[in-house]
Tab-separated table of C-alpha atoms in Angstrom:
chain	number	residue	atom	x	y	z
A	1	UNK	CA	19.576	19.315	-2.035
A	2	UNK	CA	17.976	21.879	-4.285
A	3	UNK	CA	20.659	21.525	-6.921
A	4	UNK	CA	20.528	18.996	-9.747
A	5	UNK	CA	23.587	16.810	-10.107
A	6	UNK	CA	25.010	17.023	-13.615
A	7	UNK	CA	25.096	13.680	-15.448
A	8	UNK	CA	25.310	12.862	-19.133
A	9	UNK	CA	22.470	10.947	-20.773
A	10	UNK	CA	24.098	7.539	-20.400
A	11	UNK	CA	24.878	8.096	-16.716
A	12	UNK	CA	21.341	9.334	-16.124
A	13	UNK	CA	19.882	6.145	-17.625
A	14	UNK	CA	22.235	3.911	-15.593
A	15	UNK	CA	21.438	5.719	-12.336
A	16	UNK	CA	17.712	5.550	-13.073
A	17	UNK	CA	17.800	1.807	-13.792
A	18	UNK	CA	19.855	1.027	-10.677
A	19	UNK	CA	17.726	2.936	-8.181
A	20	UNK	CA	14.438	1.962	-9.833
A	21	UNK	CA	15.322	-1.742	-9.687
A	22	UNK	CA	16.034	-1.442	-5.970
A	23	UNK	CA	12.831	0.462	-5.267
A	24	UNK	CA	10.832	-2.044	-7.306
A	25	UNK	CA	12.354	-4.973	-5.381
A	26	UNK	CA	11.586	-3.383	-2.011
A	27	UNK	CA	8.017	-2.308	-2.778
A	28	UNK	CA	7.228	-5.631	-4.482
A	29	UNK	CA	7.785	-7.366	-1.157
A	30	UNK	CA	4.854	-5.511	0.387
A	31	UNK	CA	2.334	-7.508	-1.700
A	32	UNK	CA	4.178	-10.589	-2.939
A	33	UNK	CA	4.349	-11.900	0.638
A	34	UNK	CA	0.607	-11.472	1.270
A	35	UNK	CA	-0.208	-14.108	-1.342
A	36	UNK	CA	2.088	-16.693	0.262
A	37	UNK	CA	0.953	-16.281	3.888
A	38	UNK	CA	-1.494	-19.250	3.864
A	39	UNK	CA	1.268	-21.526	2.506
A	40	UNK	CA	3.693	-20.363	5.213
A	41	UNK	CA	1.551	-21.270	8.224
A	42	UNK	CA	2.279	-25.017	8.366
A	43	UNK	CA	6.077	-24.849	7.765
A	44	UNK	CA	6.406	-22.110	10.393
A	45	UNK	CA	4.091	-23.939	12.808
A	46	UNK	CA	1.654	-21.093	13.373
A	47	UNK	CA	-1.935	-20.022	12.669
A	48	UNK	CA	-3.550	-17.238	10.631
A	49	UNK	CA	-3.149	-14.643	13.353
A	50	UNK	CA	0.462	-15.590	14.043
A	51	UNK	CA	1.512	-15.432	10.397
A	52	UNK	CA	0.188	-11.864	10.148
A	53	UNK	CA	3.203	-10.763	12.187
A	54	UNK	CA	5.288	-11.448	9.069
A	55	UNK	CA	3.578	-8.431	7.489
A	56	UNK	CA	3.173	-6.361	10.657
A	57	UNK	CA	6.865	-6.582	11.634
A	58	UNK	CA	7.893	-5.357	8.179
A	59	UNK	CA	5.565	-2.348	8.302
A	60	UNK	CA	6.565	-1.404	11.846
A	61	UNK	CA	10.307	-1.530	11.148
A	62	UNK	CA	9.998	0.491	7.933
A	63	UNK	CA	7.744	3.140	9.470
A	64	UNK	CA	9.894	3.539	12.597
A	65	UNK	CA	13.017	3.967	10.451
A	66	UNK	CA	11.615	6.796	8.317
A	67	UNK	CA	12.002	9.593	10.940
A	68	UNK	CA	15.701	8.603	11.142
A	69	UNK	CA	16.400	8.941	7.430
A	70	UNK	CA	17.252	12.652	7.270
A	71	UNK	CA	19.738	12.275	10.141
A	72	UNK	CA	21.295	9.180	8.536
A	73	UNK	CA	21.592	10.880	5.139
A	74	UNK	CA	23.620	13.737	6.629
A	75	UNK	CA	25.905	11.166	8.233
A	76	UNK	CA	26.420	8.708	5.360
A	77	UNK	CA	25.154	10.231	2.100
A	78	UNK	CA	22.562	8.860	-0.314
A	79	UNK	CA	24.845	6.420	-2.136
A	80	UNK	CA	25.985	4.645	1.037
A	81	UNK	CA	22.418	4.590	2.342
A	82	UNK	CA	21.109	3.038	-0.870
A	83	UNK	CA	23.873	0.412	-1.067
A	84	UNK	CA	23.416	-0.508	2.609
A	85	UNK	CA	19.677	-0.828	2.078
A	86	UNK	CA	19.988	-3.050	-1.010
A	87	UNK	CA	22.686	-5.292	0.519
A	88	UNK	CA	20.785	-5.653	3.796
A	89	UNK	CA	17.543	-6.343	1.936
A	90	UNK	CA	19.172	-9.164	-0.037
A	91	UNK	CA	20.756	-10.687	3.083
A	92	UNK	CA	17.551	-10.512	5.131
A	93	UNK	CA	15.635	-12.037	2.187
A	94	UNK	CA	17.924	-15.074	2.327
A	95	UNK	CA	17.440	-15.335	6.093
A	96	UNK	CA	13.647	-15.092	5.676
A	97	UNK	CA	13.737	-17.853	3.062
A	98	UNK	CA	15.633	-20.289	5.309
A	99	UNK	CA	13.587	-19.537	8.447
A	100	UNK	CA	11.938	-22.525	10.095
A	101	UNK	CA	10.305	-20.775	13.061
A	102	UNK	CA	7.872	-17.862	13.239
A	103	UNK	CA	10.071	-15.775	15.549
A	104	UNK	CA	12.978	-16.100	13.117
A	105	UNK	CA	11.113	-14.811	10.081
A	106	UNK	CA	9.504	-12.014	12.115
A	107	UNK	CA	12.969	-10.749	13.146
A	108	UNK	CA	14.345	-11.011	9.614
A	109	UNK	CA	11.265	-9.340	8.138
A	110	UNK	CA	11.827	-6.441	10.539
A	111	UNK	CA	15.376	-6.131	9.168
A	112	UNK	CA	13.880	-6.190	5.664
A	113	UNK	CA	11.530	-3.365	6.634
A	114	UNK	CA	14.447	-1.292	7.930
A	115	UNK	CA	16.283	-1.879	4.628
A	116	UNK	CA	13.170	-1.003	2.616
A	117	UNK	CA	12.975	2.418	4.275
A	118	UNK	CA	16.619	3.111	3.372
A	119	UNK	CA	16.060	2.044	-0.249
A	120	UNK	CA	12.807	3.886	-0.930
A	121	UNK	CA	13.790	7.292	0.402
A	122	UNK	CA	17.342	7.242	-1.020
A	123	UNK	CA	16.136	6.020	-4.438
A	124	UNK	CA	13.482	8.708	-4.676
A	125	UNK	CA	15.878	11.419	-3.485
A	126	UNK	CA	18.586	10.326	-5.935
A	127	UNK	CA	16.124	10.490	-8.823
A	128	UNK	CA	14.852	13.906	-7.781
A	129	UNK	CA	18.435	15.189	-7.510
A	130	UNK	CA	19.916	13.880	-10.781
A	131	UNK	CA	17.100	15.134	-13.022
A	132	UNK	CA	17.136	18.833	-14.034
A	133	UNK	CA	14.435	21.169	-12.647
A	134	UNK	CA	12.327	21.015	-15.819
A	135	UNK	CA	12.196	17.181	-15.551
A	136	UNK	CA	11.360	16.704	-11.858
A	137	UNK	CA	7.906	15.437	-12.836
A	138	UNK	CA	9.418	12.803	-15.120
A	139	UNK	CA	11.730	11.746	-12.267
A	140	UNK	CA	8.768	11.208	-9.946
A	141	UNK	CA	6.797	9.569	-12.764
A	142	UNK	CA	9.600	7.059	-13.290
A	143	UNK	CA	9.682	6.370	-9.560
A	144	UNK	CA	5.892	6.122	-9.510
A	145	UNK	CA	6.137	3.503	-12.258
A	146	UNK	CA	7.927	1.167	-9.861
A	147	UNK	CA	6.105	2.314	-6.728
A	148	UNK	CA	2.684	1.641	-8.264
A	149	UNK	CA	3.500	-1.223	-10.637
A	150	UNK	CA	5.277	-3.337	-8.002
A	151	UNK	CA	2.332	-3.816	-5.589
A	152	UNK	CA	-0.010	-4.461	-8.519
A	153	UNK	CA	2.185	-7.171	-10.056
A	154	UNK	CA	3.040	-8.719	-6.673
A	155	UNK	CA	0.042	-11.102	-6.560
A	156	UNK	CA	0.877	-12.459	-10.034
A	157	UNK	CA	4.510	-13.196	-9.273
A	158	UNK	CA	3.767	-14.373	-5.737
A	159	UNK	CA	1.034	-16.693	-6.963
A	160	UNK	CA	3.292	-18.245	-9.617
A	161	UNK	CA	6.209	-18.759	-7.221
A	162	UNK	CA	4.109	-20.330	-4.475
A	163	UNK	CA	2.196	-22.612	-6.839
A	164	UNK	CA	5.142	-23.809	-8.959
A	165	UNK	CA	8.066	-23.619	-6.504
A	166	UNK	CA	7.525	-22.846	-2.806
A	167	UNK	CA	6.865	-19.909	-0.490
A	168	UNK	CA	10.611	-19.632	0.212
A	169	UNK	CA	11.192	-18.377	-3.329
A	170	UNK	CA	9.279	-15.139	-2.738
A	171	UNK	CA	12.351	-14.261	-0.644
A	172	UNK	CA	15.084	-16.114	-2.551
A	173	UNK	CA	14.183	-14.206	-5.741
A	174	UNK	CA	15.589	-11.046	-4.117
A	175	UNK	CA	19.068	-12.521	-3.552
A	176	UNK	CA	20.492	-12.324	-7.113
A	177	UNK	CA	18.848	-8.937	-7.595
A	178	UNK	CA	20.417	-7.677	-4.383
A	179	UNK	CA	23.882	-8.948	-5.372
A	180	UNK	CA	23.713	-7.394	-8.854
A	181	UNK	CA	22.393	-4.066	-7.574
A	182	UNK	CA	24.947	-3.840	-4.759
A	183	UNK	CA	27.784	-4.480	-7.214
A	184	UNK	CA	26.414	-2.081	-9.827
A	185	UNK	CA	25.853	0.620	-7.207
A	186	UNK	CA	29.418	0.351	-5.903
A	187	UNK	CA	30.906	0.774	-9.381
A	188	UNK	CA	28.451	3.038	-11.243
A	189	UNK	CA	26.404	5.032	-8.731
A	190	UNK	CA	27.797	8.508	-8.012
A	191	UNK	CA	27.399	10.287	-4.708
A	192	UNK	CA	24.874	13.077	-5.194
A	193	UNK	CA	24.768	14.409	-1.619
A	194	UNK	CA	28.217	15.719	-0.746
A	195	UNK	CA	27.613	17.416	2.613
A	196	UNK	CA	28.559	15.356	5.699
A	197	UNK	CA	27.952	16.243	9.311
A	198	UNK	CA	27.005	14.528	12.536
A	199	UNK	CA	23.857	16.250	13.756
A	200	UNK	CA	22.703	16.023	17.381
A	201	UNK	CA	20.178	13.211	17.719
A	202	UNK	CA	16.943	13.747	19.643
A	203	UNK	CA	16.559	10.335	21.291
A	204	UNK	CA	13.519	11.354	23.349
A	205	UNK	CA	11.516	12.498	20.314
A	206	UNK	CA	12.531	9.399	18.356
A	207	UNK	CA	11.467	7.116	21.216
A	208	UNK	CA	8.092	8.841	21.547
A	209	UNK	CA	7.235	8.780	17.839
A	210	UNK	CA	8.447	5.157	17.621
A	211	UNK	CA	6.148	4.115	20.477
A	212	UNK	CA	3.264	5.953	18.796
A	213	UNK	CA	4.005	4.385	15.405
A	214	UNK	CA	4.364	0.836	16.721
A	215	UNK	CA	1.160	1.156	18.777
A	216	UNK	CA	-0.790	2.582	15.820
A	217	UNK	CA	0.283	-0.142	13.408
A	218	UNK	CA	-0.426	-2.946	15.903
A	219	UNK	CA	-3.898	-1.509	16.561
A	220	UNK	CA	-4.648	-1.327	12.837
A	221	UNK	CA	-3.234	-4.750	11.959
A	222	UNK	CA	-4.537	-6.651	15.013
A	223	UNK	CA	-7.728	-4.738	15.817
A	224	UNK	CA	-9.962	-7.145	13.898
A	225	UNK	CA	-8.414	-10.146	15.656
A	226	UNK	CA	-8.895	-8.716	19.153
A	227	UNK	CA	-12.351	-7.226	18.554
A	228	UNK	CA	-11.211	-3.622	18.384
A	229	UNK	CA	-12.195	-1.542	21.408
A	230	UNK	CA	-13.892	-4.392	23.220
A	231	UNK	CA	-10.305	-5.494	23.878
A	232	UNK	CA	-8.336	-3.891	26.730
A	233	UNK	CA	-5.134	-4.445	24.717
A	234	UNK	CA	-6.373	-2.467	21.720
A	235	UNK	CA	-7.812	0.275	23.934
A	236	UNK	CA	-4.496	0.570	25.819
A	237	UNK	CA	-2.443	0.687	22.608
A	238	UNK	CA	-4.751	3.356	21.163
A	239	UNK	CA	-4.279	5.565	24.219
A	240	UNK	CA	-0.529	4.874	24.076
A	241	UNK	CA	-0.423	5.894	20.400
A	242	UNK	CA	-2.303	9.151	21.012
A	243	UNK	CA	-0.159	9.964	24.034
A	244	UNK	CA	3.002	9.111	22.102
A	245	UNK	CA	2.166	11.454	19.219
A	246	UNK	CA	1.112	14.255	21.600
A	247	UNK	CA	4.268	13.981	23.722
A	248	UNK	CA	6.397	13.781	20.575
A	249	UNK	CA	4.981	17.083	19.294
A	250	UNK	CA	5.587	18.705	22.674
A	251	UNK	CA	9.122	17.301	22.811
A	252	UNK	CA	10.055	18.455	19.316
A	253	UNK	CA	8.422	21.881	19.628
A	254	UNK	CA	10.460	22.745	22.718
A	255	UNK	CA	13.687	21.107	21.595
A	256	UNK	CA	16.646	22.902	20.039
A	257	UNK	CA	17.502	19.677	18.157
A	258	UNK	CA	14.282	18.646	16.449
A	259	UNK	CA	13.971	15.128	15.078
A	260	UNK	CA	11.644	16.383	12.340
A	261	UNK	CA	11.480	19.980	11.134
A	262	UNK	CA	7.744	20.573	11.519
A	263	UNK	CA	8.091	23.923	9.746
A	264	UNK	CA	7.579	22.056	6.463
A	265	UNK	CA	3.879	21.950	7.352
A	266	UNK	CA	3.809	25.740	7.016
A	267	UNK	CA	4.019	25.136	3.273
A	268	UNK	CA	0.465	24.846	1.980
A	269	UNK	CA	1.734	22.827	-0.984
A	270	UNK	CA	3.234	20.199	1.315
A	271	UNK	CA	0.392	20.159	3.860
A	272	UNK	CA	-2.242	19.652	1.168
A	273	UNK	CA	-0.146	16.971	-0.563
A	274	UNK	CA	0.331	15.232	2.796
A	275	UNK	CA	-3.429	15.101	3.427
A	276	UNK	CA	-4.218	14.069	-0.172
A	277	UNK	CA	-1.553	11.357	0.019
A	278	UNK	CA	-3.068	10.023	3.242
A	279	UNK	CA	-6.723	10.091	2.169
A	280	UNK	CA	-6.540	9.141	-1.511
A	281	UNK	CA	-3.531	6.800	-1.564
A	282	UNK	CA	-3.710	5.440	1.985
A	283	UNK	CA	-7.370	5.313	2.971
A	284	UNK	CA	-8.802	4.742	-0.509
A	285	UNK	CA	-6.327	3.170	-2.957
A	286	UNK	CA	-4.633	0.875	-0.432
A	287	UNK	CA	-8.052	-0.388	0.673
A	288	UNK	CA	-8.711	-1.454	-2.923
A	289	UNK	CA	-5.195	-2.884	-3.354
A	290	UNK	CA	-6.069	-5.162	-0.443
A	291	UNK	CA	-9.652	-5.933	-1.488
A	292	UNK	CA	-9.384	-6.534	-5.240
A	293	UNK	CA	-7.393	-9.810	-5.036
A	294	UNK	CA	-9.953	-10.986	-2.449
A	295	UNK	CA	-12.731	-10.122	-4.892
A	296	UNK	CA	-11.309	-12.458	-7.543
A	297	UNK	CA	-10.154	-15.235	-5.213
A	298	UNK	CA	-12.982	-15.386	-2.678
A	299	UNK	CA	-15.971	-13.999	-4.515
A	300	UNK	CA	-15.172	-15.307	-8.000
A	301	UNK	CA	-13.495	-18.513	-6.747
A	302	UNK	CA	-10.373	-18.115	-8.914
A	303	UNK	CA	-6.889	-19.402	-8.125
A	304	UNK	CA	-4.126	-17.121	-6.900
A	305	UNK	CA	-2.253	-17.328	-10.188
A	306	UNK	CA	-5.371	-16.705	-12.328
A	307	UNK	CA	-6.140	-13.706	-10.124
A	308	UNK	CA	-2.627	-12.420	-10.751
A	309	UNK	CA	-3.061	-12.760	-14.512
A	310	UNK	CA	-6.329	-10.827	-14.398
A	311	UNK	CA	-4.577	-8.079	-12.440
A	312	UNK	CA	-1.792	-7.703	-15.018
A	313	UNK	CA	-3.684	-5.199	-17.262
A	314	UNK	CA	-4.338	-3.184	-14.116
A	315	UNK	CA	-0.616	-3.245	-13.264
A	316	UNK	CA	0.497	-2.265	-16.777
A	317	UNK	CA	-2.059	0.550	-16.875
A	318	UNK	CA	-0.625	1.981	-13.645
A	319	UNK	CA	2.934	1.656	-14.976
A	320	UNK	CA	2.216	3.366	-18.296
A	321	UNK	CA	0.305	6.301	-16.878
A	322	UNK	CA	2.840	6.865	-14.082
A	323	UNK	CA	5.285	7.953	-16.785
A	324	UNK	CA	2.565	9.948	-18.568
A	325	UNK	CA	1.857	11.708	-15.273
A	326	UNK	CA	5.486	12.755	-15.007
A	327	UNK	CA	5.475	14.248	-18.496
A	328	UNK	CA	2.186	16.067	-17.882
A	329	UNK	CA	3.441	17.441	-14.558
A	330	UNK	CA	6.462	18.975	-16.303
A	331	UNK	CA	4.910	20.168	-19.542
A	332	UNK	CA	1.378	21.039	-18.443
A	333	UNK	CA	0.496	21.293	-14.751
A	334	UNK	CA	1.167	19.134	-11.691
A	335	UNK	CA	-2.015	20.410	-10.046
A	336	UNK	CA	-4.097	19.791	-13.157
A	337	UNK	CA	-2.666	16.287	-13.569
A	338	UNK	CA	-3.445	15.449	-9.937
A	339	UNK	CA	-7.010	16.742	-10.310
A	340	UNK	CA	-7.541	14.650	-13.449
A	341	UNK	CA	-6.075	11.603	-11.676
A	342	UNK	CA	-8.486	11.822	-8.737
A	343	UNK	CA	-11.496	12.525	-10.996
A	344	UNK	CA	-10.687	9.514	-13.229
A	345	UNK	CA	-10.186	7.385	-10.136
A	346	UNK	CA	-13.560	8.506	-8.781
A	347	UNK	CA	-15.157	7.768	-12.162
A	348	UNK	CA	-13.878	4.208	-12.100
A	349	UNK	CA	-15.177	3.758	-8.548
A	350	UNK	CA	-18.585	4.988	-9.734
A	351	UNK	CA	-18.541	2.253	-12.408
A	352	UNK	CA	-17.609	-0.283	-9.740
A	353	UNK	CA	-20.540	0.684	-7.536
A	354	UNK	CA	-22.939	0.211	-10.441
A	355	UNK	CA	-22.191	-3.375	-11.435
A	356	UNK	CA	-18.836	-4.678	-10.113
A	357	UNK	CA	-20.268	-7.643	-8.229
A	358	UNK	CA	-20.601	-11.420	-8.059
A	359	UNK	CA	-22.023	-11.638	-11.572
A	360	UNK	CA	-19.508	-9.414	-13.383
A	361	UNK	CA	-17.620	-11.518	-15.996
A	362	UNK	CA	-13.960	-11.829	-15.021
A	363	UNK	CA	-12.713	-10.377	-18.334
A	364	UNK	CA	-14.950	-7.342	-17.926
A	365	UNK	CA	-13.815	-6.965	-14.306
A	366	UNK	CA	-10.172	-7.029	-15.424
A	367	UNK	CA	-10.842	-4.405	-18.116
A	368	UNK	CA	-12.571	-2.043	-15.699
A	369	UNK	CA	-9.652	-2.416	-13.316
A	370	UNK	CA	-7.295	-1.240	-16.048
A	371	UNK	CA	-9.418	1.924	-16.323
A	372	UNK	CA	-8.962	2.459	-12.587
A	373	UNK	CA	-5.228	1.972	-13.142
A	374	UNK	CA	-5.172	5.128	-15.304
A	375	UNK	CA	-6.252	7.283	-12.359
A	376	UNK	CA	-3.910	5.498	-9.960
A	377	UNK	CA	-0.986	5.828	-12.361
A	378	UNK	CA	-1.546	9.543	-12.844
A	379	UNK	CA	-1.645	10.171	-9.086
A	380	UNK	CA	1.867	9.662	-7.671
A	381	UNK	CA	4.094	11.982	-9.729
A	382	UNK	CA	2.094	15.236	-9.461
A	383	UNK	CA	1.335	14.926	-5.738
A	384	UNK	CA	5.058	14.436	-5.027
A	385	UNK	CA	6.081	17.322	-7.278
A	386	UNK	CA	3.591	19.625	-5.530
A	387	UNK	CA	4.773	18.492	-2.081
A	388	UNK	CA	8.394	19.317	-2.945
A	389	UNK	CA	7.619	22.700	-4.535
A	390	UNK	CA	9.506	25.340	-2.541
A	391	UNK	CA	10.998	22.695	-0.234
A	392	UNK	CA	13.778	21.368	-2.465
A	393	UNK	CA	16.291	21.879	0.371
A	394	UNK	CA	14.154	19.523	2.482
A	395	UNK	CA	13.808	16.778	-0.150
A	396	UNK	CA	14.821	13.936	2.191
A	397	UNK	CA	12.465	15.085	4.941
A	398	UNK	CA	9.513	15.619	2.574
A	399	UNK	CA	9.958	12.186	0.974
A	400	UNK	CA	10.353	10.528	4.387
A	401	UNK	CA	7.148	12.116	5.695
A	402	UNK	CA	5.187	11.115	2.584
A	403	UNK	CA	6.441	7.542	2.906
A	404	UNK	CA	5.593	7.568	6.620
A	405	UNK	CA	2.008	8.624	5.976
A	406	UNK	CA	1.875	6.028	3.170
A	407	UNK	CA	2.488	3.318	5.773
A	408	UNK	CA	0.103	4.760	8.342
A	409	UNK	CA	-2.591	5.655	5.803
A	410	UNK	CA	-2.177	2.335	4.020
A	411	UNK	CA	-2.632	0.493	7.311
A	412	UNK	CA	-5.797	2.488	7.940
A	413	UNK	CA	-6.982	1.633	4.417
A	414	UNK	CA	-6.385	-2.074	4.940
A	415	UNK	CA	-8.156	-1.969	8.309
A	416	UNK	CA	-11.107	-0.124	6.748
A	417	UNK	CA	-11.335	-2.692	3.947
A	418	UNK	CA	-11.193	-5.612	6.391
A	419	UNK	CA	-13.904	-4.196	8.633
A	420	UNK	CA	-16.220	-3.082	5.841
A	421	UNK	CA	-16.003	-6.425	4.032
A	422	UNK	CA	-16.395	-8.625	7.113
A	423	UNK	CA	-18.779	-6.440	9.085
A	424	UNK	CA	-21.053	-5.499	6.197
A	425	UNK	CA	-21.089	-9.063	4.875
A	426	UNK	CA	-22.668	-10.168	8.179
A	427	UNK	CA	-25.148	-7.298	7.982
A	428	UNK	CA	-26.176	-8.133	4.408
A	429	UNK	CA	-26.420	-11.854	5.230
A	430	UNK	CA	-28.935	-11.033	7.966
A	431	UNK	CA	-30.820	-8.727	5.587
A	432	UNK	CA	-31.111	-11.503	3.001
A	433	UNK	CA	-32.277	-13.923	5.717
A	434	UNK	CA	-34.992	-11.458	6.733
A	435	UNK	CA	-36.223	-11.219	3.142
A	436	UNK	CA	-36.250	-15.018	2.903
A	437	UNK	CA	-38.351	-15.346	6.045
A	438	UNK	CA	-40.889	-12.979	4.509
A	439	UNK	CA	-41.080	-15.197	1.409
A	440	UNK	CA	-40.710	-18.558	3.140
A	441	UNK	CA	-42.783	-20.681	0.766
A	442	UNK	CA	-41.084	-19.333	-2.336
A	443	UNK	CA	-37.607	-19.894	-0.814
A	444	UNK	CA	-38.539	-23.406	0.293
A	445	UNK	CA	-39.732	-24.221	-3.208
A	446	UNK	CA	-36.459	-22.938	-4.666
A	447	UNK	CA	-34.425	-25.116	-2.300
A	448	UNK	CA	-36.492	-28.164	-3.184
A	449	UNK	CA	-35.845	-27.383	-6.844
A	450	UNK	CA	-32.101	-27.288	-6.147
A	451	UNK	CA	-32.400	-30.591	-4.224
A	452	UNK	CA	-33.803	-32.237	-7.344
A	453	UNK	CA	-30.430	-31.650	-9.038
A	454	UNK	CA	-28.664	-33.595	-6.264
A	455	UNK	CA	-30.920	-36.688	-6.420
A	456	UNK	CA	-28.547	-38.624	-8.696
A	457	UNK	CA	-25.534	-37.997	-6.430
A	458	UNK	CA	-27.322	-38.647	-3.129
A	459	UNK	CA	-28.334	-41.865	-1.425
A	460	UNK	CA	-31.558	-40.411	0.027
A	461	UNK	CA	-33.922	-37.512	-0.583
A	462	UNK	CA	-32.884	-36.111	2.816
A	463	UNK	CA	-29.228	-36.041	1.770
A	464	UNK	CA	-30.131	-34.241	-1.462
A	465	UNK	CA	-32.127	-31.697	0.513
A	466	UNK	CA	-29.201	-31.141	2.894
A	467	UNK	CA	-26.870	-30.508	-0.042
A	468	UNK	CA	-29.411	-28.059	-1.451
A	469	UNK	CA	-29.506	-26.130	1.840
A	470	UNK	CA	-25.686	-25.965	1.898
A	471	UNK	CA	-25.621	-24.722	-1.696
A	472	UNK	CA	-28.287	-22.134	-0.986
A	473	UNK	CA	-26.352	-20.972	2.081
A	474	UNK	CA	-23.145	-20.688	0.035
A	475	UNK	CA	-24.925	-18.555	-2.573
A	476	UNK	CA	-26.357	-16.355	0.163
A	477	UNK	CA	-22.862	-15.891	1.660
A	478	UNK	CA	-21.441	-14.957	-1.748
A	479	UNK	CA	-24.213	-12.405	-2.286
A	480	UNK	CA	-23.624	-10.917	1.163
A	481	UNK	CA	-19.927	-10.472	0.419
A	482	UNK	CA	-20.753	-9.065	-3.019
A	483	UNK	CA	-22.832	-6.331	-1.392
A	484	UNK	CA	-20.034	-5.758	1.148
A	485	UNK	CA	-17.533	-5.157	-1.678
A	486	UNK	CA	-19.979	-2.638	-3.125
A	487	UNK	CA	-20.030	-0.858	0.242
A	488	UNK	CA	-16.228	-0.744	0.257
A	489	UNK	CA	-16.197	0.874	-3.194
A	490	UNK	CA	-18.537	3.560	-1.851
A	491	UNK	CA	-16.283	4.217	1.153
A	492	UNK	CA	-13.231	4.371	-1.109
A	493	UNK	CA	-15.027	6.995	-3.175
A	494	UNK	CA	-15.896	8.995	-0.064
A	495	UNK	CA	-12.244	9.143	1.043
A	496	UNK	CA	-11.146	10.116	-2.483
A	497	UNK	CA	-13.685	12.975	-2.492
A	498	UNK	CA	-12.403	14.101	0.922
A	499	UNK	CA	-8.907	14.088	-0.569
A	500	UNK	CA	-10.084	16.204	-3.502
A	501	UNK	CA	-11.405	18.995	-1.258
A	502	UNK	CA	-8.021	20.234	0.082
A	503	UNK	CA	-6.689	20.150	-3.486
A	504	UNK	CA	-9.444	22.571	-4.508
A	505	UNK	CA	-8.395	24.766	-1.568
A	506	UNK	CA	-4.824	24.718	-2.898
A	507	UNK	CA	-6.035	25.743	-6.375
A	508	UNK	CA	-7.908	28.678	-4.822
A	509	UNK	CA	-4.746	29.680	-2.934
A	510	UNK	CA	-2.650	29.607	-6.114
A	511	UNK	CA	-5.197	31.727	-7.953
A	512	UNK	CA	-5.536	34.176	-5.055
A	513	UNK	CA	-1.758	34.626	-4.779
A	514	UNK	CA	-1.511	35.293	-8.507
A	515	UNK	CA	-4.090	38.024	-8.189
């Protein structure tokens, strides 16, 4: 797939709009559903832990499908794969929307995840193929626009739909889009991958990597619930995941029909991009994607919809600079653009660690987020362009592996955010309590002062004092979580710095090879 498929300007625009709309629809579902989960518990007759399977099933199905994509593309072609993905996504969205039991929606969400994998890889590969070599960065920038803008705008749209209609509409909204895109794809989308052949399928390797992937994602999504390694279930699944990955590598290395061509890792460009993708996007950015809505809703006490509105500048900033990143990657330097992206991202995290806390005005918090969006927007296009450099014939495989590590790394990022926020909040709460015990008389006087404000709404002085203690405890909890969010920002910065180090190694390699 190293060639570029020749299209006139009008055809190029039509193809871009069709595949971008599908990718946007699929990626949007990764965050739009998160907002609606609390509203889905009662209708589906489940609890908080049960409803999390709605997200987990989607991630598992998508991640397990990705190693299959290269084999499927050789069999069906990119056009058929994209149309099948869009049609199946629309159908499964309808089935999710009409589900009345937890097991039903979990099954249909798994089908959605399978369809999402087909859409994302085929859309990205189509874009990379139809744009000429000198515009590959723009192609990835356009894709990055949807890939980054969709998860950022998800909370806004999800909040509006759940508050003004019902949770079902976060799925029903995909149906007309799916119908239109399927029809448009059938009539206007051209086949850009012409080679067809049935390759031998390595079932053993696929089974092993699937077991490893499923085990890893369950550990990361359910570890907090089960108490991590104090649980025999989590410990067993961790061992199973490690064994699965190890046996997969052994199986593929000694097989004449490899599931995944591991030779792509011999390319320093790809290997570095893979690690940067995992650390910066997965461990760092995805942790903040998860935590920032919680910051506004839990810490600031804002509604879901208001939170979504405050995140809109952040989303638009990502969208705008995704396109800018594509242009810079083509006309200046993909490596330089990626370096600038990570440095700007680190700069915004530094600002967050200084004063992004309980007392930050919401307008100021929204503005600072938009600055972070610049770094995030500049990230996707150059890292993809670098990964594909010299591996154009392996476009499908490279994209599939990057998407795979996006799921795994993103799950790690979410798990890190959950543990840092919850674990460190408890630690800081105890720290504050220790300080209070050392200043007991001052704290007691403060509580009595707060109780005075409740005298008019209380029947007795004792009731006013009780309300004061509850209020004081609530403030202490908020402060503890505020400090925990600060800790998460620090950890996000650490992972971004770790992701910057291999990029510097790549720069040294480029310079050395030139010499």
